[in-house]
PDB file of C-alpha atoms in Angstrom:
ATOM      1  CA  UNK A   2      37.161 -79.046  75.491  1.00 85.00           C
ATOM      2  CA  UNK A   3      36.032 -82.200  74.941  1.00 92.00           C
ATOM      3  CA  UNK A   4      32.578 -82.646  76.003  1.00 94.00           C
ATOM      4  CA  UNK A   5      31.016 -86.457  77.623  1.00 97.00           C
ATOM      5  CA  UNK A   6      27.607 -87.500  76.360  1.00 98.00           C
ATOM      6  CA  UNK A   7      26.187 -89.914  78.341  1.00 98.00           C
ATOM      7  CA  UNK A   8      23.156 -91.828  77.795  1.00 97.00           C
ATOM      8  CA  UNK A   9      20.401 -92.895  78.212  1.00 97.00           C
ATOM      9  CA  UNK A  10      19.842 -90.419  81.082  1.00 98.00           C
ATOM     10  CA  UNK A  11      17.325 -92.920  82.897  1.00 98.00           C
ATOM     11  CA  UNK A  12      17.343 -96.186  82.745  1.00 98.00           C
ATOM     12  CA  UNK A  13      14.583 -97.815  84.281  1.00 98.00           C
ATOM     13  CA  UNK A  14      15.497-101.945  85.864  1.00 98.00           C
ATOM     14  CA  UNK A  15      14.507-104.167  88.331  1.00 97.00           C
ATOM     15  CA  UNK A  16      16.816-105.580  90.910  1.00 97.00           C
ATOM     16  CA  UNK A  17      18.566-108.648  89.137  1.00 97.00           C
ATOM     17  CA  UNK A  18      18.234-107.124  86.057  1.00 98.00           C
ATOM     18  CA  UNK A  19      21.915-105.951  84.181  1.00 98.00           C
ATOM     19  CA  UNK A  20      22.689-102.666  83.135  1.00 98.00           C
ATOM     20  CA  UNK A  21      24.877-101.589  80.355  1.00 98.00           C
ATOM     21  CA  UNK A  22      25.718 -97.587  81.070  1.00 98.00           C
ATOM     22  CA  UNK A  23      27.386 -95.168  78.104  1.00 98.00           C
ATOM     23  CA  UNK A  24      29.528 -92.706  77.651  1.00 98.00           C
ATOM     24  CA  UNK A  25      30.594 -91.039  74.672  1.00 98.00           C
ATOM     25  CA  UNK A  26      33.454 -87.986  74.122  1.00 97.00           C
ATOM     26  CA  UNK A  27      33.732 -85.755  71.451  1.00 96.00           C
ATOM     27  CA  UNK A  28      37.570 -86.419  70.793  1.00 96.00           C
ATOM     28  CA  UNK A  29      39.161 -89.366  72.059  1.00 96.00           C
ATOM     29  CA  UNK A  30      39.593 -89.523  76.334  1.00 96.00           C
ATOM     30  CA  UNK A  31      42.273 -93.021  75.220  1.00 94.00           C
ATOM     31  CA  UNK A  32      41.656 -94.511  78.385  1.00 95.00           C
ATOM     32  CA  UNK A  33      41.189 -91.632  80.545  1.00 96.00           C
ATOM     33  CA  UNK A  34      37.851 -92.796  82.006  1.00 97.00           C
ATOM     34  CA  UNK A  35      36.397 -92.957  85.753  1.00 98.00           C
ATOM     35  CA  UNK A  36      33.205 -93.919  86.426  1.00 98.00           C
ATOM     36  CA  UNK A  37      30.945 -92.841  90.180  1.00 98.00           C
ATOM     37  CA  UNK A  38      28.021 -93.348  91.992  1.00 98.00           C
ATOM     38  CA  UNK A  39      26.175 -91.198  94.001  1.00 98.00           C
ATOM     39  CA  UNK A  40      23.216 -91.570  96.007  1.00 98.00           C
ATOM     40  CA  UNK A  41      20.805 -88.991  97.378  1.00 95.00           C
ATOM     41  CA  UNK A  42      22.577 -86.877  99.482  1.00 96.00           C
ATOM     42  CA  UNK A  43      25.723 -88.684  99.237  1.00 98.00           C
ATOM     43  CA  UNK A  44      29.138 -87.320  97.880  1.00 98.00           C
ATOM     44  CA  UNK A  45      30.529 -89.660  95.076  1.00 98.00           C
ATOM     45  CA  UNK A  46      32.218 -92.604  95.152  1.00 98.00           C
ATOM     46  CA  UNK A  47      35.037 -93.903  92.506  1.00 98.00           C
ATOM     47  CA  UNK A  48      33.961 -97.077  90.759  1.00 98.00           C
ATOM     48  CA  UNK A  49      35.854 -97.558  87.762  1.00 98.00           C
ATOM     49  CA  UNK A  50      39.354 -96.277  86.732  1.00 97.00           C
ATOM     50  CA  UNK A  51      41.293 -95.916  83.271  1.00 96.00           C
ATOM     51  CA  UNK A  52      37.778 -97.708  81.882  1.00 97.00           C
ATOM     52  CA  UNK A  53      38.350-100.908  82.751  1.00 98.00           C
ATOM     53  CA  UNK A  54      39.447-101.234  86.557  1.00 97.00           C
ATOM     54  CA  UNK A  55      38.026-101.739  89.356  1.00 97.00           C
ATOM     55  CA  UNK A  56      38.591 -99.347  92.320  1.00 96.00           C
ATOM     56  CA  UNK A  57      39.315-100.798  95.898  1.00 94.00           C
ATOM     57  CA  UNK A  58      36.247-102.370  97.470  1.00 96.00           C
ATOM     58  CA  UNK A  59      34.228-102.021  94.354  1.00 97.00           C
ATOM     59  CA  UNK A  60      32.365-105.468  94.027  1.00 97.00           C
ATOM     60  CA  UNK A  61      32.973-107.199  90.707  1.00 97.00           C
ATOM     61  CA  UNK A  62      29.585-107.129  89.022  1.00 98.00           C
ATOM     62  CA  UNK A  63      30.305-103.549  88.128  1.00 98.00           C
ATOM     63  CA  UNK A  64      32.836-103.926  85.117  1.00 98.00           C
ATOM     64  CA  UNK A  65      34.022-100.920  82.996  1.00 98.00           C
ATOM     65  CA  UNK A  66      35.268-101.608  78.645  1.00 98.00           C
ATOM     66  CA  UNK A  67      35.829 -98.846  75.946  1.00 98.00           C
ATOM     67  CA  UNK A  68      38.741 -96.352  74.617  1.00 97.00           C
ATOM     68  CA  UNK A  69      38.934 -93.549  72.213  1.00 97.00           C
ATOM     69  CA  UNK A  70      35.380 -92.065  72.362  1.00 97.00           C
ATOM     70  CA  UNK A  71      33.538 -94.865  73.594  1.00 98.00           C
ATOM     71  CA  UNK A  72      32.609 -96.101  77.413  1.00 98.00           C
ATOM     72  CA  UNK A  73      30.632 -98.779  79.071  1.00 98.00           C
ATOM     73  CA  UNK A  74      29.775 -99.491  82.423  1.00 98.00           C
ATOM     74  CA  UNK A  75      27.785-102.567  83.042  1.00 98.00           C
ATOM     75  CA  UNK A  76      26.283-103.332  85.868  1.00 98.00           C
ATOM     76  CA  UNK A  77      25.973-107.187  85.629  1.00 98.00           C
ATOM     77  CA  UNK A  78      22.911-107.406  88.382  1.00 98.00           C
ATOM     78  CA  UNK A  79      21.593-105.011  90.215  1.00 98.00           C
ATOM     79  CA  UNK A  80      21.435-105.368  93.954  1.00 98.00           C
ATOM     80  CA  UNK A  81      18.812-102.993  95.760  1.00 97.00           C
ATOM     81  CA  UNK A  82      22.044-100.186  96.351  1.00 97.00           C
ATOM     82  CA  UNK A  83      23.014 -99.950  93.294  1.00 98.00           C
ATOM     83  CA  UNK A  84      20.116 -97.609  91.958  1.00 98.00           C
ATOM     84  CA  UNK A  85      21.905 -94.400  92.282  1.00 98.00           C
ATOM     85  CA  UNK A  86      23.113 -91.751  89.419  1.00 98.00           C
ATOM     86  CA  UNK A  87      26.492 -92.576  87.537  1.00 98.00           C
ATOM     87  CA  UNK A  88      28.693 -89.822  86.259  1.00 98.00           C
ATOM     88  CA  UNK A  89      31.673 -90.505  83.937  1.00 98.00           C
ATOM     89  CA  UNK A  90      34.619 -88.287  84.157  1.00 98.00           C
ATOM     90  CA  UNK A  91      37.810 -87.804  82.011  1.00 96.00           C
ATOM     91  CA  UNK A  92      40.821 -86.662  82.163  1.00 94.00           C
ATOM     92  CA  UNK A  93      43.038 -85.935  79.066  1.00 92.00           C
ATOM     93  CA  UNK A  94      41.642 -82.893  78.762  1.00 87.00           C
ATOM     94  CA  UNK A  95      42.032 -80.115  80.950  1.00 87.00           C
ATOM     95  CA  UNK A  96      40.267 -78.822  82.932  1.00 92.00           C
ATOM     96  CA  UNK A  97      38.744 -82.437  84.591  1.00 93.00           C
ATOM     97  CA  UNK A  98      35.548 -82.947  83.488  1.00 95.00           C
ATOM     98  CA  UNK A  99      32.333 -85.216  84.401  1.00 97.00           C
ATOM     99  CA  UNK A 100      29.520 -86.143  82.162  1.00 98.00           C
ATOM    100  CA  UNK A 101      25.720 -85.434  83.026  1.00 98.00           C
ATOM    101  CA  UNK A 102      24.977 -88.400  84.509  1.00 98.00           C
ATOM    102  CA  UNK A 103      23.107 -91.537  84.268  1.00 98.00           C
ATOM    103  CA  UNK A 104      19.936 -91.797  86.566  1.00 98.00           C
ATOM    104  CA  UNK A 105      19.370 -95.384  87.323  1.00 98.00           C
ATOM    105  CA  UNK A 106      16.212 -96.178  89.046  1.00 98.00           C
ATOM    106  CA  UNK A 107      13.632 -99.120  90.314  1.00 97.00           C
ATOM    107  CA  UNK A 108      11.066 -99.750  87.732  1.00 94.00           C
TER     108      UNK A 108
ATOM    109  CA  UNK B  35      41.642 -94.694 105.583  1.00 91.00           C
ATOM    110  CA  UNK B  36      41.758 -91.592 104.791  1.00 95.00           C
ATOM    111  CA  UNK B  37      38.985 -89.107 106.062  1.00 97.00           C
ATOM    112  CA  UNK B  38      37.747 -85.561 104.895  1.00 98.00           C
ATOM    113  CA  UNK B  39      35.046 -83.320 106.807  1.00 98.00           C
ATOM    114  CA  UNK B  40      34.649 -79.651 105.119  1.00 98.00           C
ATOM    115  CA  UNK B  41      33.573 -77.309 106.671  1.00 98.00           C
ATOM    116  CA  UNK B  42      32.391 -72.986 107.263  1.00 98.00           C
ATOM    117  CA  UNK B  43      29.018 -71.137 106.847  1.00 97.00           C
ATOM    118  CA  UNK B  44      26.368 -72.182 104.908  1.00 97.00           C
ATOM    119  CA  UNK B  45      24.790 -69.004 103.523  1.00 98.00           C
ATOM    120  CA  UNK B  46      27.196 -66.760 102.298  1.00 98.00           C
ATOM    121  CA  UNK B  47      26.122 -62.652 100.661  1.00 98.00           C
ATOM    122  CA  UNK B  48      25.823 -61.921  97.212  1.00 98.00           C
ATOM    123  CA  UNK B  49      29.268 -60.198  96.613  1.00 97.00           C
ATOM    124  CA  UNK B  50      31.361 -61.470  99.592  1.00 98.00           C
ATOM    125  CA  UNK B  51      33.475 -64.348  99.755  1.00 98.00           C
ATOM    126  CA  UNK B  52      33.077 -67.772 100.409  1.00 98.00           C
ATOM    127  CA  UNK B  53      35.388 -69.685 102.505  1.00 98.00           C
ATOM    128  CA  UNK B  54      35.951 -73.289 103.491  1.00 98.00           C
ATOM    129  CA  UNK B  55      38.615 -75.899 105.116  1.00 98.00           C
ATOM    130  CA  UNK B  56      38.672 -79.120 104.497  1.00 98.00           C
ATOM    131  CA  UNK B  57      40.250 -81.515 107.490  1.00 98.00           C
ATOM    132  CA  UNK B  58      42.031 -84.862 106.394  1.00 97.00           C
ATOM    133  CA  UNK B  59      41.978 -87.607 109.198  1.00 96.00           C
ATOM    134  CA  UNK B  60      43.424 -90.472 109.297  1.00 95.00           C
ATOM    135  CA  UNK B  61      45.853 -89.816 106.550  1.00 92.00           C
ATOM    136  CA  UNK B  62      49.002 -87.153 105.169  1.00 91.00           C
ATOM    137  CA  UNK B  63      48.599 -84.909 102.660  1.00 93.00           C
ATOM    138  CA  UNK B  64      51.531 -85.233 101.841  1.00 92.00           C
ATOM    139  CA  UNK B  65      52.476 -86.699  98.372  1.00 90.00           C
ATOM    140  CA  UNK B  66      48.751 -86.396  96.737  1.00 94.00           C
ATOM    141  CA  UNK B  67      46.366 -83.489  95.652  1.00 96.00           C
ATOM    142  CA  UNK B  68      43.595 -82.322  96.944  1.00 97.00           C
ATOM    143  CA  UNK B  69      40.798 -80.565  94.912  1.00 98.00           C
ATOM    144  CA  UNK B  70      36.997 -78.764  95.335  1.00 98.00           C
ATOM    145  CA  UNK B  71      34.450 -80.137  93.358  1.00 98.00           C
ATOM    146  CA  UNK B  72      31.007 -78.930  93.730  1.00 98.00           C
ATOM    147  CA  UNK B  73      27.603 -80.005  92.771  1.00 98.00           C
ATOM    148  CA  UNK B  74      25.194 -77.158  92.059  1.00 98.00           C
ATOM    149  CA  UNK B  75      21.840 -78.784  93.308  1.00 97.00           C
ATOM    150  CA  UNK B  76      20.096 -81.517  91.078  1.00 95.00           C
ATOM    151  CA  UNK B  77      22.988 -80.739  88.665  1.00 96.00           C
ATOM    152  CA  UNK B  78      26.051 -82.207  88.100  1.00 97.00           C
ATOM    153  CA  UNK B  79      30.108 -82.052  89.525  1.00 98.00           C
ATOM    154  CA  UNK B  80      32.596 -79.036  88.318  1.00 98.00           C
ATOM    155  CA  UNK B  81      35.817 -79.493  89.175  1.00 97.00           C
ATOM    156  CA  UNK B  82      36.718 -76.505  90.596  1.00 98.00           C
ATOM    157  CA  UNK B  83      40.751 -76.644  91.710  1.00 97.00           C
ATOM    158  CA  UNK B  84      43.562 -78.513  93.801  1.00 97.00           C
ATOM    159  CA  UNK B  85      46.265 -77.509  95.596  1.00 97.00           C
ATOM    160  CA  UNK B  86      49.632 -80.478  95.607  1.00 94.00           C
ATOM    161  CA  UNK B  87      50.675 -80.802  99.288  1.00 90.00           C
ATOM    162  CA  UNK B  88      53.636 -79.172  98.465  1.00 87.00           C
ATOM    163  CA  UNK B  89      51.801 -75.575  97.211  1.00 87.00           C
ATOM    164  CA  UNK B  90      51.224 -75.469  93.790  1.00 94.00           C
ATOM    165  CA  UNK B  91      47.963 -74.417  92.800  1.00 96.00           C
ATOM    166  CA  UNK B  92      45.661 -75.468  89.117  1.00 95.00           C
ATOM    167  CA  UNK B  93      42.379 -73.618  88.642  1.00 97.00           C
ATOM    168  CA  UNK B  94      39.230 -74.086  86.569  1.00 96.00           C
ATOM    169  CA  UNK B  95      39.844 -71.249  83.724  1.00 95.00           C
ATOM    170  CA  UNK B  96      36.114 -70.329  84.300  1.00 96.00           C
ATOM    171  CA  UNK B  97      36.528 -69.360  88.276  1.00 97.00           C
ATOM    172  CA  UNK B  98      39.974 -68.860  87.664  1.00 95.00           C
ATOM    173  CA  UNK B  99      39.824 -65.490  88.546  1.00 96.00           C
ATOM    174  CA  UNK B 100      38.037 -65.454  91.996  1.00 98.00           C
ATOM    175  CA  UNK B 101      39.369 -69.118  93.485  1.00 98.00           C
ATOM    176  CA  UNK B 102      42.648 -69.358  95.743  1.00 98.00           C
ATOM    177  CA  UNK B 103      43.207 -73.097  97.006  1.00 98.00           C
ATOM    178  CA  UNK B 104      45.673 -73.411  99.655  1.00 97.00           C
ATOM    179  CA  UNK B 105      46.506 -75.969 101.809  1.00 96.00           C
ATOM    180  CA  UNK B 106      48.275 -76.370 105.292  1.00 95.00           C
ATOM    181  CA  UNK B 107      50.581 -79.576 106.219  1.00 93.00           C
ATOM    182  CA  UNK B 108      50.790 -79.215 109.803  1.00 94.00           C
ATOM    183  CA  UNK B 109      47.942 -78.755 110.125  1.00 95.00           C
ATOM    184  CA  UNK B 110      46.054 -81.359 107.459  1.00 96.00           C
ATOM    185  CA  UNK B 111      44.172 -78.244 106.171  1.00 97.00           C
ATOM    186  CA  UNK B 112      42.653 -77.252 102.590  1.00 97.00           C
ATOM    187  CA  UNK B 113      41.310 -73.924 102.206  1.00 98.00           C
ATOM    188  CA  UNK B 114      38.661 -73.112  99.643  1.00 98.00           C
ATOM    189  CA  UNK B 115      38.032 -69.110  98.855  1.00 98.00           C
ATOM    190  CA  UNK B 116      35.897 -68.164  96.510  1.00 98.00           C
ATOM    191  CA  UNK B 117      35.187 -64.059  95.696  1.00 98.00           C
ATOM    192  CA  UNK B 118      32.455 -62.135  94.512  1.00 98.00           C
ATOM    193  CA  UNK B 119      29.656 -64.668  94.996  1.00 98.00           C
ATOM    194  CA  UNK B 120      26.128 -65.084  93.438  1.00 98.00           C
ATOM    195  CA  UNK B 121      23.714 -67.321  93.168  1.00 98.00           C
ATOM    196  CA  UNK B 122      25.087 -69.407  90.858  1.00 98.00           C
ATOM    197  CA  UNK B 123      27.408 -70.123  93.472  1.00 98.00           C
ATOM    198  CA  UNK B 124      24.662 -72.447  95.231  1.00 98.00           C
ATOM    199  CA  UNK B 125      25.901 -75.990  95.069  1.00 98.00           C
ATOM    200  CA  UNK B 126      27.258 -78.634  98.044  1.00 98.00           C
ATOM    201  CA  UNK B 127      31.519 -78.093  98.105  1.00 98.00           C
ATOM    202  CA  UNK B 128      32.928 -81.352  97.885  1.00 98.00           C
ATOM    203  CA  UNK B 129      36.750 -81.924  99.487  1.00 98.00           C
ATOM    204  CA  UNK B 130      38.816 -84.243  97.182  1.00 98.00           C
ATOM    205  CA  UNK B 131      41.745 -86.064  97.100  1.00 97.00           C
ATOM    206  CA  UNK B 132      43.825 -87.109  93.750  1.00 94.00           C
ATOM    207  CA  UNK B 133      45.043 -90.548  93.991  1.00 87.00           C
ATOM    208  CA  UNK B 134      49.033 -90.722  93.247  1.00 85.00           C
ATOM    209  CA  UNK B 135      49.578 -94.374  94.543  1.00 84.00           C
ATOM    210  CA  UNK B 136      47.144 -97.029  93.022  1.00 84.00           C
ATOM    211  CA  UNK B 137      43.960 -95.370  90.952  1.00 84.00           C
ATOM    212  CA  UNK B 138      46.796 -92.570  90.042  1.00 87.00           C
ATOM    213  CA  UNK B 139      45.343 -89.331  88.645  1.00 88.00           C
ATOM    214  CA  UNK B 140      41.475 -90.304  90.433  1.00 95.00           C
ATOM    215  CA  UNK B 141      39.331 -88.834  92.884  1.00 96.00           C
ATOM    216  CA  UNK B 142      39.293 -91.677  94.870  1.00 95.00           C
ATOM    217  CA  UNK B 143      38.463 -89.597  98.768  1.00 96.00           C
ATOM    218  CA  UNK B 144      34.872 -87.840  99.122  1.00 98.00           C
ATOM    219  CA  UNK B 145      34.050 -85.671 101.879  1.00 98.00           C
ATOM    220  CA  UNK B 146      30.243 -85.860 102.619  1.00 98.00           C
ATOM    221  CA  UNK B 147      30.503 -82.117 101.561  1.00 98.00           C
ATOM    222  CA  UNK B 148      28.672 -78.848 102.306  1.00 98.00           C
ATOM    223  CA  UNK B 149      25.588 -77.070 101.394  1.00 98.00           C
ATOM    224  CA  UNK B 150      26.746 -73.363 100.916  1.00 98.00           C
ATOM    225  CA  UNK B 151      23.766 -70.740  99.643  1.00 98.00           C
ATOM    226  CA  UNK B 152      23.977 -67.346  98.500  1.00 98.00           C
ATOM    227  CA  UNK B 153      21.603 -65.387  99.278  1.00 97.00           C
ATOM    228  CA  UNK B 154      21.152 -61.847 101.251  1.00 95.00           C
TER     229      UNK B 154
END
């Protein structure tokens, strides 16, 4: 079973800062990685799929990169609404699996 | 835009069966996979399984012996049954559509979720 590791666990930043979140897979998932954003009390929302494609309606300050085992989600300039937990997910291996999440908190 | 809404009991007795329904509105069930994903309080996301609109199913091996998912296209509803529940099954349960049109294979639409607590 492929294991996903996300780092850091918590990222303390201020509005306007750039954020870089990491997701590492225990073996290659090719480009089959997605990123989701979850705010308190809400369902997750798809941000990025196939490692680098933005989902419908997602602002272009969100970007994804990587392939194989190492992936990144970058938020170019944090808006107040971007403070949330971010999960990566793979669908190369069965069953689909999510990473443990990175919390982006307002410093 | 498709909308999903979970419904069912918020409290289930240990050893009983958890039963939830998801109603799909502003869209059709046809040509999509319909998933259930759960999240224990303060923890991460776990995929439970899916039903294809035509009836095929697949489940997480860790839950396969206890879970059943079905769909009714005439009612635009998806059902989840999880038997022999314990406190470890306490979670928010999400109904989720798997896109096959644009973001193929990814979870693009989520219901708001329903908290189910297993307790006597």
